[in-house]
Short mmCIF file of C-alpha atoms in Angstrom, two decimals:
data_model
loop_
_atom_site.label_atom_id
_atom_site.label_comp_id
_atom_site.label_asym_id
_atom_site.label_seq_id
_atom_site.Cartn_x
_atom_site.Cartn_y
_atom_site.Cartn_z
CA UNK A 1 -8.37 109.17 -21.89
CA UNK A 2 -10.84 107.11 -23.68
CA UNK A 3 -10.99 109.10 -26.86
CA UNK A 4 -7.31 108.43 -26.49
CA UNK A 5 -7.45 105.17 -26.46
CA UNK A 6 -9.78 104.81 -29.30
CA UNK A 7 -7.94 106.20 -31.88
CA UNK A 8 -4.68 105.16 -31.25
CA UNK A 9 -6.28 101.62 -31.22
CA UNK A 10 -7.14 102.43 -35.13
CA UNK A 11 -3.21 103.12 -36.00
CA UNK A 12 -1.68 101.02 -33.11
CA UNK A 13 -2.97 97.89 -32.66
CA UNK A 14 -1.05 95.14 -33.63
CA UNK A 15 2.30 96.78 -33.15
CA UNK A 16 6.03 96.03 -30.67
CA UNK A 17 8.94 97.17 -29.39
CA UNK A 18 11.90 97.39 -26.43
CA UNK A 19 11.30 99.32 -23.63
CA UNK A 20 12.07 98.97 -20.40
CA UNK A 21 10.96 100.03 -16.50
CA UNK A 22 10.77 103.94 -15.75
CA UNK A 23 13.96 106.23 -14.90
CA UNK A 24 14.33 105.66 -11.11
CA UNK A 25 15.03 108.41 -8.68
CA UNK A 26 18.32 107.10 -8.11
CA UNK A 27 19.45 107.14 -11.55
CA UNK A 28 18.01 110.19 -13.38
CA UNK A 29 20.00 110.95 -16.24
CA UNK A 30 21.87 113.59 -15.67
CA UNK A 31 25.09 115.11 -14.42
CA UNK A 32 25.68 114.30 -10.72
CA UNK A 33 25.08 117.88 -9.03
CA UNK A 34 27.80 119.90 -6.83
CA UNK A 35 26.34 122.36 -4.88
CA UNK A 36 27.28 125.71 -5.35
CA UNK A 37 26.03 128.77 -4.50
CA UNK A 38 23.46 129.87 -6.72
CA UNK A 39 24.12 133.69 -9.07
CA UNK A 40 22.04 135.91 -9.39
CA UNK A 41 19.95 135.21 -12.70
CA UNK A 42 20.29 137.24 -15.99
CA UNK A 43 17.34 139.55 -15.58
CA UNK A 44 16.25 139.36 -19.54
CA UNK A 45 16.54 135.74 -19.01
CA UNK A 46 14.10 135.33 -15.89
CA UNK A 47 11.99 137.40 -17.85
CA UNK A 48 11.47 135.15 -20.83
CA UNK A 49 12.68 131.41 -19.46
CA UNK A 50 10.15 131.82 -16.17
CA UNK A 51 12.98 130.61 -13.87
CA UNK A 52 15.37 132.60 -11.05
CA UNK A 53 17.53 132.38 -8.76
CA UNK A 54 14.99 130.93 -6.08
CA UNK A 55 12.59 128.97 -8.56
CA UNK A 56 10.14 129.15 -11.15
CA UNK A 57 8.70 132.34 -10.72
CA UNK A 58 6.21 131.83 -14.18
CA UNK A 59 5.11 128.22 -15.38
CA UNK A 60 3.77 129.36 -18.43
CA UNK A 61 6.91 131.68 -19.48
CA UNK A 62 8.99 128.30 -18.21
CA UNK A 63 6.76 125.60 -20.79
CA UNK A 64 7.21 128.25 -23.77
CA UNK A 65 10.71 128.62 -22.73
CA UNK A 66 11.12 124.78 -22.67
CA UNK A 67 9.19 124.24 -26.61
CA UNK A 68 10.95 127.55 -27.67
CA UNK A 69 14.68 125.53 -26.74
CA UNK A 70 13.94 122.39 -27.94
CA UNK A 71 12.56 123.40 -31.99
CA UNK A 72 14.75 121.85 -34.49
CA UNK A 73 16.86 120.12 -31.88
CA UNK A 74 17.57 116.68 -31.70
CA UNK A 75 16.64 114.87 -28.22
CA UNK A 76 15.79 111.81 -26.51
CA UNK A 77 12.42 111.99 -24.87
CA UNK A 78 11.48 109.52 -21.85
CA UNK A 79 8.52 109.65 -20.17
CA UNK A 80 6.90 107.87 -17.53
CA UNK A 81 3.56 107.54 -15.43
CA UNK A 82 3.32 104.39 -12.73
CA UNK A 83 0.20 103.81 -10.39
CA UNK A 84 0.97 101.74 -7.47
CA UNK A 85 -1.66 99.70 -4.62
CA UNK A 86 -0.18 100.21 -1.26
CA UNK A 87 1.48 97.35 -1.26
CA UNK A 88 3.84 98.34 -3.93
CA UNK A 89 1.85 95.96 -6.80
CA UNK A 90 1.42 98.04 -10.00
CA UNK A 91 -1.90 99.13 -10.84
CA UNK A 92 -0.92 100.78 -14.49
CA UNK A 93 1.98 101.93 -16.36
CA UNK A 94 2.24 103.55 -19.74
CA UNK A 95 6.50 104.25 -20.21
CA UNK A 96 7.34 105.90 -23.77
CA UNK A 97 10.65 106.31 -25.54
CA UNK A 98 11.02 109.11 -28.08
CA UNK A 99 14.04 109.17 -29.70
CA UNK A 100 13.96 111.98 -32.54
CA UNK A 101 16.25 113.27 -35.23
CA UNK A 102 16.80 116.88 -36.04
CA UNK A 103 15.59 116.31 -39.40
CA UNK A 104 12.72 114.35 -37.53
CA UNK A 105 12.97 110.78 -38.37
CA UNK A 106 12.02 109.21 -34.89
CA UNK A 107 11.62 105.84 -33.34
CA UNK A 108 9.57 105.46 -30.33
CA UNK A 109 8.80 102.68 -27.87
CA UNK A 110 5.80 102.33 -25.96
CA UNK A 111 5.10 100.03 -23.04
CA UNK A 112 1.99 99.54 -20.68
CA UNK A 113 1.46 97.28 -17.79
CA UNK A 114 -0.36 96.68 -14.91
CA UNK A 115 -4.00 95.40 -14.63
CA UNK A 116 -6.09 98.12 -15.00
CA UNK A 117 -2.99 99.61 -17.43
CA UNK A 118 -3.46 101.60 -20.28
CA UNK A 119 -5.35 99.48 -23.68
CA UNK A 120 -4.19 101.65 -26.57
CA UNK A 121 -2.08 98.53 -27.39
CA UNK A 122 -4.16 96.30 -26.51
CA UNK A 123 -4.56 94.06 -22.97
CA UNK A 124 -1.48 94.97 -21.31
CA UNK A 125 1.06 94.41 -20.98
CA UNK A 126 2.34 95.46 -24.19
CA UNK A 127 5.12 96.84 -26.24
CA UNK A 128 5.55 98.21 -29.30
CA UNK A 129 8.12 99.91 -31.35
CA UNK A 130 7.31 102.61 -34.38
CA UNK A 131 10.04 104.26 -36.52
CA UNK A 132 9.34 106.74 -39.36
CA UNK A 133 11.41 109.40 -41.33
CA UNK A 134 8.21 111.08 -42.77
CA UNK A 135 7.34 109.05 -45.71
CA UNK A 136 7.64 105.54 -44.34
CA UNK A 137 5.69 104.58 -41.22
CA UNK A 138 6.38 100.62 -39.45
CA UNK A 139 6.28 99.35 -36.59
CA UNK A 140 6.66 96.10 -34.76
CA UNK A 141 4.14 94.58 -31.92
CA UNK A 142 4.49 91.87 -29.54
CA UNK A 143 7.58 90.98 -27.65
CA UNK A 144 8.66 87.24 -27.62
CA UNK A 145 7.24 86.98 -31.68
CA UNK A 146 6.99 90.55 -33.09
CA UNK A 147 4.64 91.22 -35.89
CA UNK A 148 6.10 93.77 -38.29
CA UNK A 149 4.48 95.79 -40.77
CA UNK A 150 3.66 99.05 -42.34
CA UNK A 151 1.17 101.70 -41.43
CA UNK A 152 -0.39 105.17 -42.43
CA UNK A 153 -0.81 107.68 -39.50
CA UNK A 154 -4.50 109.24 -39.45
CA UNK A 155 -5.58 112.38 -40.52
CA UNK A 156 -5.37 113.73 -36.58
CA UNK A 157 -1.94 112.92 -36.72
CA UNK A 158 -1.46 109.84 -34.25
CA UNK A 159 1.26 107.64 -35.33
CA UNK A 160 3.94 110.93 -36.60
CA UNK A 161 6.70 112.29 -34.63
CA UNK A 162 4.76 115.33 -33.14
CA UNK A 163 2.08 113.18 -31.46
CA UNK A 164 4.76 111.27 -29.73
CA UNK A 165 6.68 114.32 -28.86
CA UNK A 166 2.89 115.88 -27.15
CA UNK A 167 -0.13 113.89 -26.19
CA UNK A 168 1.55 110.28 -27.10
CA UNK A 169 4.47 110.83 -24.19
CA UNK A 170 1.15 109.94 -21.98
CA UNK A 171 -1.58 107.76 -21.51
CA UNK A 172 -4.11 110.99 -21.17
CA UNK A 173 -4.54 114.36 -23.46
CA UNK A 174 -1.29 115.48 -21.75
CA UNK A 175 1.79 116.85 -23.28
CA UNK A 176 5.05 116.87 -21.94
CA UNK A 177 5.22 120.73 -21.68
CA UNK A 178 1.22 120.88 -19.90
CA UNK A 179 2.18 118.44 -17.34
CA UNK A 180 5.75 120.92 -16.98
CA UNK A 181 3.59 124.05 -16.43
CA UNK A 182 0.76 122.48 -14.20
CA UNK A 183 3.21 120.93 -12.38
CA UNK A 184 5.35 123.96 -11.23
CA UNK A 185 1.72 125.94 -11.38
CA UNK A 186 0.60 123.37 -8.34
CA UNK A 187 3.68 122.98 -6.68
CA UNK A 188 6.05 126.01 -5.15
CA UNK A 189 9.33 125.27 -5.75
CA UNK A 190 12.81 126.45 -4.76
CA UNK A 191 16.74 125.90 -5.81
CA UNK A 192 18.74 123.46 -4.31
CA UNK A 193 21.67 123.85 -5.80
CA UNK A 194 23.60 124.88 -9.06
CA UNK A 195 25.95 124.89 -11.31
CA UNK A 196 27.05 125.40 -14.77
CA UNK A 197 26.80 122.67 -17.68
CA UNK A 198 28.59 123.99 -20.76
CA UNK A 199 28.45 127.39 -19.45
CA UNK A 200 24.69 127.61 -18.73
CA UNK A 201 23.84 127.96 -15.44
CA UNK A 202 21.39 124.89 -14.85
CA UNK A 203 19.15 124.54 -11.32
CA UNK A 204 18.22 121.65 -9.28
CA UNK A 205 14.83 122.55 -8.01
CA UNK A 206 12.34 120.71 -5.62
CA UNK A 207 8.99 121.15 -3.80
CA UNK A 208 8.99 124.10 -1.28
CA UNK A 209 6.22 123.73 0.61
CA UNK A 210 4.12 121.01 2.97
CA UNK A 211 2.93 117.69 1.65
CA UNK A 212 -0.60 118.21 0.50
CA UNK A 213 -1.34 120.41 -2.89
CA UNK A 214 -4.03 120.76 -4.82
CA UNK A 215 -2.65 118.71 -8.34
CA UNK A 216 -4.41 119.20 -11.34
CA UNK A 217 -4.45 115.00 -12.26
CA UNK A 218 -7.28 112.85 -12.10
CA UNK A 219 -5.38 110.48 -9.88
CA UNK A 220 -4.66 113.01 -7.31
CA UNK A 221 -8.12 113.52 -5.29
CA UNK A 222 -6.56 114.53 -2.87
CA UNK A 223 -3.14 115.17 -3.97
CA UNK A 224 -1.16 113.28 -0.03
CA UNK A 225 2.68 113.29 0.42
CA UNK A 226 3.45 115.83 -2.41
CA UNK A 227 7.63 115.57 -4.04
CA UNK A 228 8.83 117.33 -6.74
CA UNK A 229 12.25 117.25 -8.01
CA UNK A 230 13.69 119.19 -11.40
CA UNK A 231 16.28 119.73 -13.12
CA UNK A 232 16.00 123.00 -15.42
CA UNK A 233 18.20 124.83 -17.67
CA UNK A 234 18.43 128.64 -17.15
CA UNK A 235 17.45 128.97 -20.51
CA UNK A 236 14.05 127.39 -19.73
CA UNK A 237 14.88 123.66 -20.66
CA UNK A 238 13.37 121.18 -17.96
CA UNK A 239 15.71 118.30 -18.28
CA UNK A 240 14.08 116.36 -15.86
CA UNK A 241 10.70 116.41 -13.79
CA UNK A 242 9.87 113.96 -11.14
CA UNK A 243 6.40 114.15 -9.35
CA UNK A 244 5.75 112.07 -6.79
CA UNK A 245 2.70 112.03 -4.71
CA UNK A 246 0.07 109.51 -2.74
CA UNK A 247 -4.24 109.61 -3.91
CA UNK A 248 -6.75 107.74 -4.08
CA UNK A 249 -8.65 105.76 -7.39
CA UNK A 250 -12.04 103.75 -6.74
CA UNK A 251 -11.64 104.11 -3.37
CA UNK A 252 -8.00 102.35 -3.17
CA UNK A 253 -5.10 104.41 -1.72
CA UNK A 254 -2.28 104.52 -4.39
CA UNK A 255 1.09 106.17 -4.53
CA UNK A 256 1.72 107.72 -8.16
CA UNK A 257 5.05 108.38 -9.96
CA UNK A 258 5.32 111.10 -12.91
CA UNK A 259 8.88 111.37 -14.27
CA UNK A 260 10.07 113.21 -18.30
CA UNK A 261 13.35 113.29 -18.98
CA UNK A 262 15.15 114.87 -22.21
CA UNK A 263 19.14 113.52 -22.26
CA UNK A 264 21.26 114.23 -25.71
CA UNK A 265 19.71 116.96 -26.75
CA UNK A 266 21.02 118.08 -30.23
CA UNK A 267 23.26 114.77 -30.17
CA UNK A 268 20.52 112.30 -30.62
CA UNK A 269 20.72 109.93 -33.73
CA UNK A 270 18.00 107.94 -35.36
CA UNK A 271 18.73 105.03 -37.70
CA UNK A 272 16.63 102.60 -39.23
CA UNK A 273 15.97 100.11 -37.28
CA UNK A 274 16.83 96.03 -37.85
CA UNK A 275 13.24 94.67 -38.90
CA UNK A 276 12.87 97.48 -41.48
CA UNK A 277 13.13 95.27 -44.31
CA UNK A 278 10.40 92.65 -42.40
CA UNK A 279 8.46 95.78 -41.99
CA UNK A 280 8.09 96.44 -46.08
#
């Protein structure tokens, strides 16, 4: 987390944006679900996508799957980690936005909170907003009197459209698609329900075992009160991944919400935003 934070403080400091609180349980953005009986899957598509008729039966097939479905697609990207004290105050947040083009001009959001929050932008909370189409980079920082300007991404590649799409989406060396496959690696799962959305069969899966598994996240020693709750594609595309679950940090119990979502996928449109010109 640390190296994180050090070099995104290089390209990111001074830098703002929109944002906005995570996607709650309540409104996760998808389709509302009908339950239906579930089919029997496409064997050849099992195979390769990691998913069945009763679950994911292979995490890593599933997170190649999910990369494999979303190359040279356009999509919207929201991701989402809150730590909360017992009595519902938030300890940290770190909330991203990735909107990204299919030729991949992107603008993303970033927002932290919370007292012992995230610092790549600074003392949170923060926000700030970055938009790029390859050769121009800006951004904007601060909320209530932006400051707009230009900026180069480093030679690691912090500040471009792939790191927000992988290890920016978090405040830790985490992609999107790690966190998908040690998710569904720690946590059994089975279907719910399904139905078809455009004529793929998509699953609503969720946690199919007790309340206490072993989770593979710093925060989660041990993991107490275990939820998981997906929606997935047949074709391998996790649309949504909630993981909810109760540990312990510095000896203080806390309750911990992870949530991605990708909504208008292949329909997603980036323009320039309003402060470009203030930006050059």
């Amino acid at each position: 987390m640390y190296r994180l934070c050090v070099v995104c403080l290089v390209v990111l400091a001074g830098c703002s944006g929109l944002g906005g609180d995570a996607v709650d349980r309540g409104s996760t953005p998808t389709e509302t679900v009908t339950p239906v009986p579930v089919p029997e899957a496409d064997s050849d598509v099992a195979r390769t996508s990691g998913i069945d008729d009763s679950g994911v039966s292979d995490p890593t097939a599933l997170a190649s799957a999910h990369d494999e479905r979303l190359e040279n697609r356009s999509y919207t990207l929201v991701s989402n980690q809150t730590v909360r004290y017992e009595n519902g105050s938030v300890r940290s947040r770190y909330r991203m936005e990735l909107r990204l083009a299919r030729n991949r001009t992107y603008a993303s959001t970033v927002r932290t909170g919370g007292p012992e929050g995230p610092k790549l932008l600074g003392e949170p909370p923060a926000v700030s907003a970055f938009w790029s189409d390859g050769e121009t980079y800006v951004r904007a920082f601060g909320e209530s009197d932006p400051i707009y300007n230009q900026f180069s991404p480093t030679d690691s590649g912090v500040g471009t459209w792939r790191f927000w799409a992988s290890t920016g989406a978090f405040d830790v060396f985490a992609t999107p698609t790690r966190v998908i496959e040690r998710s569904f690696e720690a946590v059994p799962t089975r279907t719910e329900t399904s139905r078809s959305v455009g004529g793929v069969e998509r699953y609503r899966l969720v946690d199919a075992e007790g309340p206490d598994t072993e989770l593979p996240f710093p925060e989660a020693d041990p993991a107490r009160n275990v939820t998981l709750l997906a929606e997935v594609d047949r074709t391998g595309l996790v649309r949504h991944l909630e993981l909810e679950y109760s540990g312990r940090i510095d000896g203080s119990s806390v309750a911990v919400t992870r949530r991605i979502s990708y909504v208008d996928v292949g329909t997603t449109d980036v323009d320039r935003p309003a402060w470009f010109d203030r930006a050059t």
